[in-house]
Structures are given as C-alpha cells and as structure tokens.
Amino acid sequence: MATAPCARIRCWRWRRNPLRRLSDVIEAWIILAGWVLALVGGLYAGLAAADAVERSADRQRTERREVSAVLVEDAKGQVPARAAGDPRVWATVRWTAPDGSTRTGEARVSATSPADDRVTVWIDKSGDLTTPPLTDGQARSHAAAGGLLVATGAGGIVLAAVSVARFHLDQRRMRQWAVEWERIDTRWGRKAG
C-alpha cells in the first residue's frame, strides 16, 4: 500500500535519500525530542504546579482560623471595601490573638454594622488578620488554571528552543550551500561575486 504524498513529504528526513544531509537527520531528531519533551515535560510541570497550589491551599486551611471580633467604630460612612455594589466597608475591629493579646486592625464588615457589634474575621497562626482560606472549589480551579498555564509555558519554552535550533541549522545549511555554489560556479568558469 502506498503512503500518502503528504506523509512522505513530512517524513523525508527519516527515509534514505541521496539528498539528505547530516543536518537534516539532526533536525529530525531535534524536532522529535522537542515535541516529546514539550508534551511530557509540560505535563509533569503542570501537574507539579497544580500539586503546589493544592498544598498551599491545604496549608492555608490548617494555619488560618475564624475568630469573633468586636467593631470599634460604626461602619456607616467608612471607605467601601471594593468596587460599587459590594455592601461591605473597611472598619476597625478588635480581637484576641492565640497568645491572649488584644489586637486591632482593619477588616471588611457590613456597611450597616454599629459599633460594638460582633463580626467574624480570619487570622493566621501569629494572630494577624488575613483573608479566608480558599474553598475546595477555589483550590481546584486555581490548581487547574495554574497547572495549565505552567504546562503551556514549559511546553512553549521547549518548542521555542527547538525553533531556535532549527533556525541555526538553516543558517548553517545556507552557508554550506553558498560555499558549494561558489565552488560549482568556479568549476564552470564563472567568477563569483
């Protein structure tokens, strides 16, 4: 059974051919190794990045905890926490740290909260205010997005390196062809240049 013309054209570097040069064989191996490394290396890098994000989210869940805090001031008239549409504002709150000390800081609270109202805030292991840990769904989506970006980036870097190597091989072939043409022109009685 005859192979398709397109397949023969793409695989010409792998077949025996009197016009095939050593640089063609080297280029074929570089392309093959580059694609394999881009796929396998990109997959491995993406999985490693996703695992790192998952471990970071797990660490957040173990190191952060909710505590009850008291509003030091009325929340009415305070600076909005986010863009328009968010009903929360920044206000000063007071809470007790794990070491028993009383601390104060800025936290996002409802815009209608009066002074001395109880609110829930998140603290880290040293007792400082922090953001809530990622939920399971957020951790999964962050891990998937991070893994995909790292896999794409790693594969892209490898394929870019393959392109650079192919460019240098093409430049080398062009120089070799220039030398050969000059030699043939001289043999035919013409002067180059």
Backbone as ProteinMPNN parsed JSONL, in Angstrom:
{"seq_chain_A": "MATAPCARIRCWRWRRNPLRRLSDVIEAWIILAGWVLALVGGLYAGLAAADAVERSADRQRTERREVSAVLVEDAKGQVPARAAGDPRVWATVRWTAPDGSTRTGEARVSATSPADDRVTVWIDKSGDLTTPPLTDGQARSHAAAGGLLVATGAGGIVLAAVSVARFHLDQRRMRQWAVEWERIDTRWGRKAG", "coords_chain_A": {"N_chain_A": [[0.852, -1.174, 0.0], [0.626, 2.143, -0.863], [2.056, 5.058, 0.584], [0.578, 8.123, 1.693], [1.078, 11.17, -0.172], [1.494, 13.466, 1.386], [2.326, 12.456, 3.867], [4.744, 11.299, 3.095], [6.189, 13.563, 2.433], [6.408, 14.911, 4.884], [7.918, 13.118, 6.408], [10.396, 12.876, 5.199], [12.969, 13.249, 6.136], [13.533, 11.04, 7.634], [13.685, 8.884, 5.954], [15.742, 6.987, 3.667], [17.704, 8.865, 1.497], [19.322, 10.348, -1.212], [19.766, 13.058, -1.169], [19.596, 13.816, 1.422], [21.018, 15.342, 4.213], [23.429, 15.332, 6.929], [22.712, 17.331, 8.716], [19.988, 17.431, 8.273], [19.089, 15.041, 9.377], [19.841, 15.462, 12.028], [18.191, 17.642, 12.573], [15.676, 16.397, 12.364], [15.754, 14.652, 14.572], [15.968, 16.539, 16.618], [13.497, 17.848, 16.396], [11.722, 15.721, 16.966], [12.571, 14.989, 19.592], [12.116, 17.443, 20.844], [9.281, 17.784, 20.675], [8.434, 15.541, 22.15], [9.634, 16.111, 24.64], [8.398, 18.569, 25.166], [5.696, 17.818, 25.45], [5.741, 15.752, 27.473], [7.361, 16.949, 29.465], [5.959, 19.36, 29.819], [3.521, 18.375, 30.763], [4.356, 17.137, 33.178], [5.413, 19.399, 34.54], [3.097, 20.954, 34.732], [1.445, 19.302, 36.337], [2.997, 19.274, 38.658], [2.888, 21.986, 39.377], [0.124, 22.29, 39.836], [-0.154, 20.562, 42.007], [1.404, 21.944, 43.876], [-0.142, 24.248, 44.268], [-2.441, 23.096, 45.387], [-1.33, 22.037, 47.78], [-0.575, 24.433, 48.999], [-3.087, 25.595, 49.421], [-4.134, 23.72, 51.226], [-2.375, 24.138, 53.35], [-3.064, 26.757, 54.004], [-5.652, 26.307, 54.983], [-5.118, 24.891, 57.314], [-3.571, 26.67, 58.812], [-5.042, 29.017, 59.159], [-7.751, 30.55, 60.936], [-11.12, 31.137, 62.049], [-12.203, 33.844, 64.053], [-14.016, 35.593, 66.582], [-14.702, 39.033, 66.482], [-14.848, 42.449, 67.683], [-16.523, 45.334, 66.633], [-14.932, 48.405, 66.566], [-15.739, 50.897, 65.831], [-18.506, 52.665, 64.272], [-19.726, 51.335, 61.233], [-20.935, 52.788, 59.275], [-20.479, 55.211, 56.765], [-17.824, 54.633, 56.287], [-14.884, 53.772, 54.297], [-15.546, 52.207, 51.195], [-15.204, 48.655, 50.706], [-14.73, 47.399, 48.291], [-15.278, 47.641, 44.743], [-18.144, 49.438, 43.379], [-21.298, 48.242, 44.456], [-20.587, 46.296, 46.302], [-21.562, 45.563, 49.504], [-19.985, 45.836, 51.723], [-17.666, 47.486, 53.983], [-14.522, 49.008, 54.979], [-13.52, 48.761, 58.305], [-12.502, 49.398, 61.712], [-11.609, 46.766, 63.84], [-11.541, 44.715, 66.847], [-9.852, 42.0, 68.31], [-8.997, 38.872, 69.942], [-5.844, 37.48, 70.032], [-4.159, 34.26, 69.417], [-2.181, 34.069, 71.385], [-3.303, 35.368, 73.504], [-3.214, 38.127, 73.587], [-4.676, 41.373, 72.953], [-5.746, 42.65, 69.895], [-5.938, 45.088, 67.218], [-7.317, 46.028, 64.053], [-7.928, 46.596, 60.509], [-10.846, 45.482, 58.933], [-13.128, 43.947, 56.603], [-16.487, 44.702, 56.815], [-20.088, 44.599, 57.237], [-21.84, 47.363, 55.874], [-23.779, 48.448, 57.455], [-23.27, 47.883, 60.077], [-23.194, 48.549, 63.567], [-21.136, 50.206, 66.102], [-19.451, 48.129, 68.514], [-20.62, 45.808, 67.645], [-20.613, 42.293, 66.971], [-18.41, 40.613, 64.8], [-17.176, 38.252, 62.383], [-13.849, 37.352, 61.789], [-10.871, 36.393, 59.974], [-7.845, 34.937, 61.067], [-4.242, 34.459, 61.013], [-1.723, 32.008, 62.007], [-0.1, 33.51, 63.672], [-1.779, 35.362, 64.683], [-2.503, 37.607, 63.244], [-4.64, 39.591, 61.112], [-6.083, 38.113, 58.217], [-6.925, 36.887, 54.93], [-9.786, 34.786, 54.179], [-9.242, 31.213, 53.907], [-8.771, 29.412, 50.803], [-11.604, 27.874, 49.334], [-12.593, 24.421, 48.743], [-13.47, 24.193, 46.079], [-12.469, 26.592, 44.954], [-9.74, 26.123, 45.327], [-9.356, 23.9, 43.663], [-9.975, 25.032, 41.145], [-8.014, 27.046, 40.966], [-5.734, 25.435, 41.045], [-6.074, 23.943, 38.691], [-6.032, 25.995, 36.74], [-3.494, 27.137, 37.231], [-1.832, 24.889, 36.794], [-2.373, 24.392, 34.078], [-1.427, 26.768, 32.889], [1.317, 26.677, 33.584], [2.067, 24.255, 32.366], [1.592, 24.869, 29.667], [3.363, 27.011, 29.355], [5.875, 25.774, 29.917], [5.983, 23.815, 27.88], [5.897, 25.55, 25.693], [8.311, 26.938, 25.966], [10.16, 24.901, 25.462], [9.481, 24.271, 22.796], [10.073, 26.703, 21.624], [12.839, 26.717, 21.967], [13.464, 24.592, 20.266], [12.748, 25.757, 17.828], [14.671, 27.79, 17.68], [16.993, 26.22, 17.499], [16.486, 24.949, 15.028], [16.504, 27.201, 13.368], [19.213, 27.954, 13.53], [20.365, 25.685, 12.368], [19.309, 25.938, 9.781], [20.582, 28.322, 8.991], [23.225, 27.439, 8.966], [23.074, 25.535, 6.91], [22.501, 27.24, 4.761], [24.886, 28.69, 4.587], [26.607, 26.597, 3.885], [25.503, 25.878, 1.4], [26.042, 28.233, -0.043], [28.829, 28.15, -0.169], [29.149, 25.79, -1.693], [27.836, 26.533, -4.118], [29.515, 28.569, -4.958], [31.851, 27.127, -5.435], [30.971, 25.435, -7.51], [30.287, 27.354, -9.474], [32.822, 28.379, -9.985], [34.029, 26.12, -11.054], [32.612, 25.888, -13.42], [33.613, 27.947, -14.796], [32.905, 30.492, -14.198], [33.166, 33.505, -12.353], [32.631, 34.102, -8.991], [30.716, 36.673, -7.435]], "CA_chain_A": [[0.0, 0.0, 0.0], [1.427, 3.362, -0.994], [1.784, 6.066, 1.609], [0.05, 9.385, 1.174], [2.153, 12.099, -0.518], [1.729, 14.389, 2.498], [3.116, 11.737, 4.871], [6.103, 11.147, 2.568], [6.862, 14.863, 2.494], [6.718, 15.231, 6.28], [8.883, 12.177, 6.987], [11.507, 12.662, 4.281], [14.246, 13.239, 6.858], [13.718, 9.728, 8.248], [13.898, 7.878, 4.916], [17.007, 7.068, 2.929], [17.54, 9.802, 0.394], [20.667, 10.818, -1.56], [19.879, 14.494, -0.9], [19.518, 14.036, 2.862], [22.301, 15.683, 4.829], [23.532, 15.061, 8.357], [21.946, 18.356, 9.428], [18.575, 17.061, 8.168], [18.85, 13.989, 10.374], [19.925, 16.125, 13.333], [16.967, 18.434, 12.722], [14.564, 15.473, 12.611], [15.85, 14.205, 15.966], [15.668, 17.698, 17.479], [12.039, 18.049, 16.364], [11.095, 14.624, 17.702], [12.888, 15.143, 21.021], [11.452, 18.658, 21.328], [7.855, 17.537, 20.889], [8.276, 14.613, 23.278], [9.968, 16.844, 25.863], [7.36, 19.589, 25.401], [4.489, 17.161, 25.95], [5.983, 15.084, 28.755], [7.833, 17.948, 30.427], [4.859, 20.273, 30.116], [2.569, 17.651, 31.612], [4.957, 16.996, 34.503], [5.482, 20.727, 35.171], [1.728, 21.349, 35.059], [0.998, 18.525, 37.492], [3.745, 19.745, 39.834], [2.346, 23.296, 39.757], [-1.202, 22.067, 40.407], [0.058, 19.978, 43.33], [1.896, 23.009, 44.764], [-1.289, 25.097, 44.61], [-3.27, 22.317, 46.321], [-0.653, 22.001, 49.082], [-0.666, 25.775, 49.566], [-4.46, 25.763, 49.914], [-4.246, 22.893, 52.434], [-1.624, 24.82, 54.41], [-3.9, 27.885, 54.417], [-6.775, 25.81, 55.778], [-4.654, 24.477, 58.648], [-2.957, 27.785, 59.534], [-5.968, 30.129, 59.369], [-8.973, 30.188, 61.651], [-12.09, 32.196, 62.285], [-12.381, 34.303, 65.434], [-15.007, 36.644, 66.753], [-14.093, 40.35, 66.747], [-15.8, 43.497, 68.028], [-16.334, 46.568, 65.87], [-14.505, 49.513, 67.42], [-16.417, 52.107, 65.354], [-19.634, 52.442, 63.375], [-19.305, 51.069, 59.858], [-21.555, 53.767, 58.378], [-19.613, 56.296, 56.328], [-16.438, 54.179, 56.1], [-14.431, 53.575, 52.915], [-16.026, 50.935, 50.633], [-14.189, 47.599, 50.636], [-14.442, 47.069, 46.892], [-15.965, 48.475, 43.749], [-19.563, 49.665, 43.605], [-22.1, 47.028, 44.513], [-20.211, 45.498, 47.457], [-22.145, 46.243, 50.663], [-19.054, 45.87, 52.857], [-16.752, 48.624, 54.113], [-13.391, 48.794, 55.879], [-13.734, 49.339, 59.633], [-11.571, 48.908, 62.733], [-12.138, 45.711, 64.709], [-10.641, 44.269, 67.925], [-9.979, 40.567, 68.545], [-7.987, 38.283, 70.828], [-4.916, 36.612, 69.296], [-3.944, 32.967, 70.086], [-1.322, 34.221, 72.579], [-4.077, 36.051, 74.536], [-3.119, 39.581, 73.462], [-5.757, 42.032, 72.221], [-5.22, 43.317, 68.693], [-6.903, 45.826, 66.402], [-6.942, 46.126, 62.648], [-8.994, 46.908, 59.559], [-11.478, 44.316, 58.325], [-14.334, 44.251, 55.832], [-17.709, 44.4, 57.566], [-21.306, 45.126, 56.637], [-21.893, 48.825, 55.955], [-24.798, 48.858, 58.422], [-22.903, 47.406, 61.416], [-22.9, 49.6, 64.551], [-20.003, 49.955, 67.0], [-19.618, 47.045, 69.495], [-21.256, 44.644, 67.013], [-19.689, 41.167, 66.795], [-18.19, 40.172, 63.422], [-16.222, 37.144, 62.266], [-12.673, 37.652, 60.975], [-9.912, 35.294, 59.846], [-6.48, 35.263, 61.499], [-3.254, 33.424, 60.735], [-1.23, 31.368, 63.23], [0.507, 34.505, 64.559], [-2.836, 36.207, 65.213], [-2.742, 38.768, 62.379], [-5.765, 39.455, 60.188], [-5.753, 37.583, 56.902], [-8.098, 36.543, 54.127], [-10.226, 33.401, 54.39], [-8.544, 30.258, 53.04], [-9.505, 29.006, 49.594], [-12.507, 26.732, 49.474], [-12.168, 23.284, 47.91], [-13.727, 24.535, 44.675], [-11.497, 27.609, 44.537], [-8.416, 25.483, 45.256], [-9.326, 23.076, 42.444], [-9.912, 25.881, 39.945], [-6.687, 27.67, 40.946], [-4.762, 24.387, 40.692], [-6.242, 23.623, 37.267], [-5.556, 27.129, 35.933], [-2.037, 27.231, 37.394], [-1.215, 23.753, 36.104], [-2.491, 24.598, 32.635], [-0.506, 27.84, 32.489], [2.707, 26.204, 33.693], [2.283, 23.242, 31.318], [1.681, 25.575, 28.385], [4.615, 27.78, 29.352], [7.022, 24.864, 29.817], [5.989, 23.27, 26.515], [6.232, 26.642, 24.776], [9.752, 27.22, 26.061], [10.867, 23.821, 24.755], [9.265, 24.424, 21.347], [10.836, 27.883, 21.199], [14.24, 26.279, 21.858], [13.538, 23.797, 19.035], [12.728, 26.713, 16.711], [15.986, 28.441, 17.632], [17.949, 25.229, 16.976], [16.21, 24.788, 13.603], [16.961, 28.416, 12.702], [20.669, 27.873, 13.406], [20.665, 24.659, 11.367], [19.023, 26.531, 8.466], [21.663, 29.268, 8.696], [24.406, 26.632, 8.64], [22.847, 24.971, 5.571], [22.625, 28.335, 3.786], [26.328, 28.965, 4.397], [27.163, 25.474, 3.135], [25.06, 25.995, 0.017], [26.768, 29.347, -0.66], [30.174, 27.655, -0.478], [29.014, 24.838, -2.792], [27.533, 27.258, -5.351], [30.731, 29.284, -5.377], [32.757, 26.123, -5.986], [30.429, 24.987, -8.794], [30.448, 28.451, -10.43], [34.229, 28.45, -10.356], [34.299, 24.973, -11.897], [32.004, 26.152, -14.721], [34.344, 29.014, -15.437], [32.401, 31.797, -13.812], [33.725, 34.027, -11.1], [31.578, 34.512, -8.043], [30.79, 37.929, -6.794]], "C_chain_A": [[0.894, 1.232, 0.0], [1.05, 4.346, 0.111], [1.302, 7.345, 0.944], [1.206, 10.335, 0.882], [2.505, 13.037, 0.641], [2.605, 13.729, 3.565], [4.558, 11.56, 4.406], [6.876, 12.452, 2.675], [7.288, 15.179, 3.921], [7.831, 14.35, 6.836], [10.12, 11.986, 6.122], [12.849, 12.598, 5.01], [14.55, 11.86, 7.449], [13.992, 8.639, 7.208], [15.283, 8.05, 4.289], [16.77, 7.933, 1.706], [18.932, 10.32, 0.053], [20.858, 12.311, -1.276], [19.854, 14.817, 0.602], [20.919, 14.286, 3.419], [22.283, 15.307, 6.306], [22.71, 16.074, 9.149], [20.441, 18.083, 9.352], [18.211, 15.998, 9.201], [18.879, 14.592, 11.779], [18.659, 16.935, 13.595], [15.773, 17.534, 13.027], [14.569, 14.993, 14.057], [15.544, 15.338, 16.94], [14.162, 17.93, 17.538], [11.342, 16.967, 17.179], [11.33, 14.774, 19.207], [12.186, 16.366, 21.609], [9.981, 18.435, 21.604], [7.621, 16.589, 22.055], [8.551, 15.335, 24.595], [8.916, 17.899, 26.181], [6.109, 18.947, 25.987], [4.695, 16.55, 27.333], [6.426, 16.083, 29.817], [6.753, 18.943, 30.803], [3.833, 19.632, 31.029], [3.106, 17.531, 33.039], [4.994, 18.343, 35.235], [4.091, 21.2, 35.575], [1.189, 20.609, 36.267], [1.709, 18.966, 38.771], [3.207, 21.095, 40.316], [0.97, 23.14, 40.403], [-1.089, 21.487, 41.818], [0.54, 21.037, 44.329], [0.759, 23.937, 45.186], [-2.192, 24.382, 45.605], [-2.641, 22.264, 47.712], [-0.71, 23.353, 49.778], [-2.059, 26.026, 50.14], [-4.682, 24.935, 51.182], [-3.544, 23.554, 53.613], [-2.418, 26.026, 54.922], [-5.022, 27.417, 55.337], [-6.334, 25.408, 57.18], [-4.121, 25.652, 59.458], [-3.926, 28.917, 59.849], [-7.211, 29.643, 60.108], [-9.849, 31.413, 61.843], [-12.103, 32.551, 63.761], [-13.448, 35.392, 65.435], [-14.284, 37.934, 67.1], [-15.213, 41.34, 67.044], [-15.48, 44.729, 67.204], [-15.998, 47.696, 66.834], [-15.275, 50.78, 67.071], [-17.614, 51.732, 64.497], [-19.105, 52.243, 61.953], [-19.881, 52.078, 58.879], [-20.566, 54.866, 58.04], [-18.16, 55.903, 56.132], [-16.146, 53.96, 54.616], [-14.941, 52.223, 52.4], [-14.882, 49.935, 50.475], [-13.778, 47.281, 49.216], [-15.159, 48.039, 45.989], [-17.449, 48.591, 44.101], [-20.322, 48.343, 43.589], [-21.753, 46.14, 45.695], [-20.724, 46.221, 48.703], [-21.186, 46.358, 51.849], [-18.149, 47.099, 52.797], [-15.595, 48.22, 55.019], [-13.699, 49.485, 57.204], [-12.754, 48.709, 60.622], [-12.267, 47.901, 63.631], [-11.079, 45.328, 65.744], [-10.911, 42.777, 68.164], [-8.872, 40.103, 69.475], [-7.163, 37.292, 70.02], [-4.73, 35.297, 70.056], [-3.069, 33.076, 71.343], [-2.023, 34.973, 73.711], [-4.041, 37.566, 74.454], [-4.305, 40.123, 72.662], [-5.146, 42.808, 71.064], [-6.337, 44.095, 68.013], [-6.379, 45.901, 64.979], [-8.167, 46.431, 61.805], [-9.513, 45.617, 58.944], [-12.7, 44.77, 57.543], [-15.55, 43.783, 56.626], [-18.899, 44.978, 56.813], [-21.38, 46.629, 56.865], [-22.894, 49.314, 56.985], [-24.449, 48.459, 59.848], [-22.594, 48.564, 62.356], [-21.66, 49.238, 65.374], [-20.41, 48.902, 68.027], [-20.366, 45.841, 68.937], [-20.197, 43.559, 66.854], [-19.635, 40.786, 65.316], [-17.186, 39.025, 63.448], [-15.09, 37.57, 61.343], [-11.785, 36.407, 60.937], [-8.544, 35.782, 60.294], [-5.55, 34.122, 61.126], [-2.721, 32.881, 62.055], [-0.554, 32.349, 64.182], [-0.523, 35.487, 65.109], [-3.131, 37.443, 64.397], [-3.934, 38.504, 61.466], [-5.274, 38.954, 58.837], [-7.046, 37.292, 56.149], [-8.541, 35.12, 54.452], [-9.444, 32.454, 53.491], [-9.408, 29.92, 51.832], [-10.431, 27.842, 49.917], [-11.988, 25.599, 48.592], [-12.349, 23.592, 46.429], [-12.748, 25.571, 44.147], [-10.113, 26.999, 44.389], [-8.299, 24.636, 43.992], [-9.212, 23.942, 41.193], [-8.573, 26.596, 39.838], [-5.625, 26.651, 40.526], [-4.853, 24.053, 39.208], [-5.695, 24.747, 36.397], [-4.037, 27.26, 36.018], [-1.316, 26.112, 36.672], [-1.242, 23.915, 34.596], [-1.52, 25.678, 32.149], [0.948, 27.379, 32.526], [3.008, 25.168, 32.616], [2.444, 23.894, 29.956], [2.991, 26.344, 28.284], [5.843, 26.887, 29.179], [7.119, 24.267, 28.418], [6.378, 24.32, 25.496], [7.709, 26.977, 24.786], [10.546, 26.165, 25.302], [10.705, 23.982, 23.239], [9.963, 25.667, 20.803], [12.312, 27.528, 21.045], [14.445, 25.432, 20.597], [13.564, 24.724, 17.824], [14.067, 27.422, 16.559], [17.025, 27.48, 17.057], [17.741, 25.023, 15.473], [16.679, 26.005, 12.806], [18.474, 28.369, 12.492], [21.09, 26.794, 12.397], [20.401, 25.188, 9.953], [20.117, 27.508, 8.058], [22.933, 28.523, 8.287], [24.269, 26.035, 7.239], [22.997, 26.041, 4.494], [24.093, 28.672, 3.524], [26.982, 27.848, 3.592], [26.757, 25.541, 1.666], [25.787, 27.115, -0.707], [28.174, 28.904, -1.053], [30.115, 26.692, -1.661], [28.726, 25.549, -4.12], [28.765, 28.01, -5.858], [31.712, 28.304, -6.012], [32.273, 25.645, -7.355], [30.564, 26.087, -9.838], [31.892, 28.567, -10.897], [34.568, 27.292, -11.297], [33.733, 25.18, -13.293], [32.66, 27.34, -15.425], [33.831, 30.399, -15.11], [33.066, 32.217, -12.518], [32.58, 34.494, -10.222], [31.826, 35.948, -7.628], [30.858, 39.133, -7.548]], "O_chain_A": [[1.824, 1.326, 0.801], [-0.109, 4.448, 0.512], [1.589, 7.603, -0.225], [2.209, 10.321, 1.595], [3.673, 13.363, 0.849], [3.514, 14.36, 4.104], [5.488, 11.655, 5.206], [8.071, 12.453, 2.969], [8.399, 15.658, 4.148], [8.615, 14.811, 7.665], [10.836, 11.002, 6.306], [13.775, 11.944, 4.529], [15.707, 11.551, 7.732], [14.488, 7.57, 7.563], [15.901, 9.111, 4.375], [15.789, 7.77, 0.981], [19.667, 10.703, 0.963], [21.992, 12.776, -1.156], [20.068, 15.963, 0.997], [21.865, 13.551, 3.137], [21.228, 14.999, 6.86], [22.079, 15.717, 10.144], [19.699, 18.457, 10.259], [17.148, 16.058, 9.82], [18.038, 14.268, 12.617], [18.119, 16.918, 14.701], [14.942, 17.879, 13.866], [13.52, 14.932, 14.699], [14.924, 15.111, 17.979], [13.613, 18.18, 18.611], [10.467, 17.267, 17.992], [10.39, 14.694, 19.998], [11.715, 16.326, 22.745], [9.477, 18.846, 22.649], [6.715, 16.803, 22.859], [7.794, 15.191, 25.555], [8.579, 18.102, 27.348], [5.523, 19.483, 26.928], [3.916, 16.802, 28.252], [5.923, 16.063, 30.94], [6.637, 19.331, 31.965], [3.332, 20.267, 31.957], [2.382, 17.797, 33.999], [4.646, 18.419, 36.413], [3.923, 21.784, 36.646], [0.549, 21.21, 37.13], [1.098, 19.025, 39.838], [3.084, 21.323, 41.52], [0.682, 23.789, 41.409], [-1.839, 21.873, 42.715], [0.132, 21.028, 45.491], [0.706, 24.365, 46.339], [-2.66, 24.994, 46.565], [-3.338, 22.428, 48.713], [-0.874, 23.424, 50.996], [-2.195, 26.604, 51.218], [-5.344, 25.396, 52.112], [-4.048, 23.536, 54.736], [-2.446, 26.289, 56.124], [-5.309, 28.055, 56.35], [-7.094, 25.566, 58.135], [-4.211, 25.631, 60.685], [-3.645, 29.716, 60.743], [-7.662, 28.51, 59.941], [-9.387, 32.554, 61.806], [-12.025, 31.672, 64.62], [-13.73, 36.017, 64.413], [-13.363, 37.935, 67.916], [-16.373, 41.106, 66.704], [-14.321, 45.126, 67.084], [-16.712, 47.911, 67.814], [-15.448, 51.649, 67.925], [-17.718, 50.592, 64.044], [-18.156, 52.905, 61.533], [-19.372, 52.216, 57.767], [-19.891, 55.395, 58.923], [-17.332, 56.765, 55.836], [-17.057, 53.964, 53.787], [-14.793, 51.207, 53.079], [-13.752, 50.304, 50.156], [-12.625, 46.935, 48.955], [-15.591, 49.113, 46.41], [-17.938, 47.921, 45.01], [-20.018, 47.445, 42.803], [-22.564, 45.292, 46.066], [-20.359, 47.373, 48.937], [-21.551, 46.927, 52.878], [-17.899, 47.667, 51.734], [-15.673, 47.222, 55.736], [-14.09, 50.651, 57.227], [-12.242, 47.614, 60.387], [-13.369, 48.143, 64.122], [-9.888, 45.576, 65.556], [-12.065, 42.35, 68.212], [-7.931, 40.842, 69.762], [-7.707, 36.379, 69.399], [-5.104, 35.214, 71.226], [-3.202, 32.267, 72.261], [-1.424, 35.199, 74.763], [-4.771, 38.233, 75.187], [-4.864, 39.432, 71.81], [-4.161, 43.528, 71.229], [-7.52, 43.808, 68.201], [-5.175, 45.846, 64.732], [-9.287, 46.514, 62.309], [-8.741, 44.771, 58.494], [-13.241, 45.848, 57.79], [-15.632, 42.631, 57.051], [-18.735, 45.751, 55.869], [-21.02, 47.112, 57.938], [-22.863, 50.487, 57.357], [-25.255, 48.675, 60.753], [-21.829, 49.462, 62.005], [-21.196, 48.099, 65.341], [-21.587, 48.796, 68.372], [-20.714, 44.935, 69.695], [-19.025, 43.859, 66.628], [-20.668, 40.652, 64.659], [-16.444, 38.853, 64.415], [-15.33, 38.085, 60.251], [-11.926, 35.497, 61.753], [-8.126, 36.889, 59.955], [-5.977, 32.981, 60.945], [-3.217, 33.256, 63.118], [-0.439, 32.065, 65.374], [-0.182, 36.353, 65.914], [-3.943, 38.266, 64.818], [-4.209, 37.364, 61.092], [-4.194, 39.322, 58.375], [-8.137, 37.444, 56.699], [-7.742, 34.328, 54.952], [-9.021, 32.856, 52.407], [-10.623, 30.12, 51.844], [-10.078, 26.942, 50.679], [-11.066, 25.786, 47.798], [-11.476, 23.285, 45.618], [-12.251, 25.449, 43.028], [-9.39, 27.313, 43.444], [-7.264, 24.65, 43.326], [-8.443, 23.627, 40.284], [-8.041, 26.742, 38.737], [-4.727, 26.968, 39.747], [-3.83, 23.897, 38.541], [-4.979, 24.492, 35.429], [-3.369, 27.47, 35.005], [-0.305, 26.347, 36.011], [-0.264, 23.615, 33.912], [-0.87, 25.514, 31.117], [1.717, 27.659, 31.607], [4.083, 25.193, 32.015], [3.324, 23.521, 29.181], [3.65, 26.325, 27.244], [6.74, 27.199, 28.396], [8.202, 24.215, 27.834], [7.103, 24.03, 24.544], [8.295, 27.267, 23.743], [11.493, 26.49, 24.585], [11.672, 23.846, 22.49], [10.396, 25.683, 19.651], [12.965, 27.981, 20.106], [15.478, 25.54, 19.936], [14.33, 24.493, 16.888], [14.542, 27.63, 15.443], [17.844, 27.874, 16.226], [18.713, 24.932, 14.723], [17.192, 25.86, 11.696], [18.965, 28.701, 11.413], [22.059, 26.976, 11.66], [21.174, 24.919, 9.034], [20.535, 27.52, 6.9], [23.632, 28.94, 7.363], [25.229, 26.027, 6.468], [23.557, 25.776, 3.43], [24.491, 28.91, 2.384], [27.811, 28.109, 2.72], [27.577, 25.287, 0.783], [26.121, 26.964, -1.882], [28.657, 29.238, -2.136], [30.96, 26.774, -2.552], [29.315, 25.199, -5.143], [29.01, 28.067, -7.063], [32.337, 28.624, -7.023], [33.083, 25.468, -8.266], [30.921, 25.8, -10.981], [32.15, 28.824, -12.073], [35.326, 27.48, -12.248], [34.314, 24.696, -14.264], [32.279, 27.685, -16.544], [34.285, 31.382, -15.695], [33.471, 31.389, -11.704], [31.677, 35.198, -10.673], [32.966, 36.39, -7.486], [30.923, 40.219, -6.972]]}, "name": "protein", "num_of_chains": 1, "seq": "MATAPCARIRCWRWRRNPLRRLSDVIEAWIILAGWVLALVGGLYAGLAAADAVERSADRQRTERREVSAVLVEDAKGQVPARAAGDPRVWATVRWTAPDGSTRTGEARVSATSPADDRVTVWIDKSGDLTTPPLTDGQARSHAAAGGLLVATGAGGIVLAAVSVARFHLDQRRMRQWAVEWERIDTRWGRKAG"}
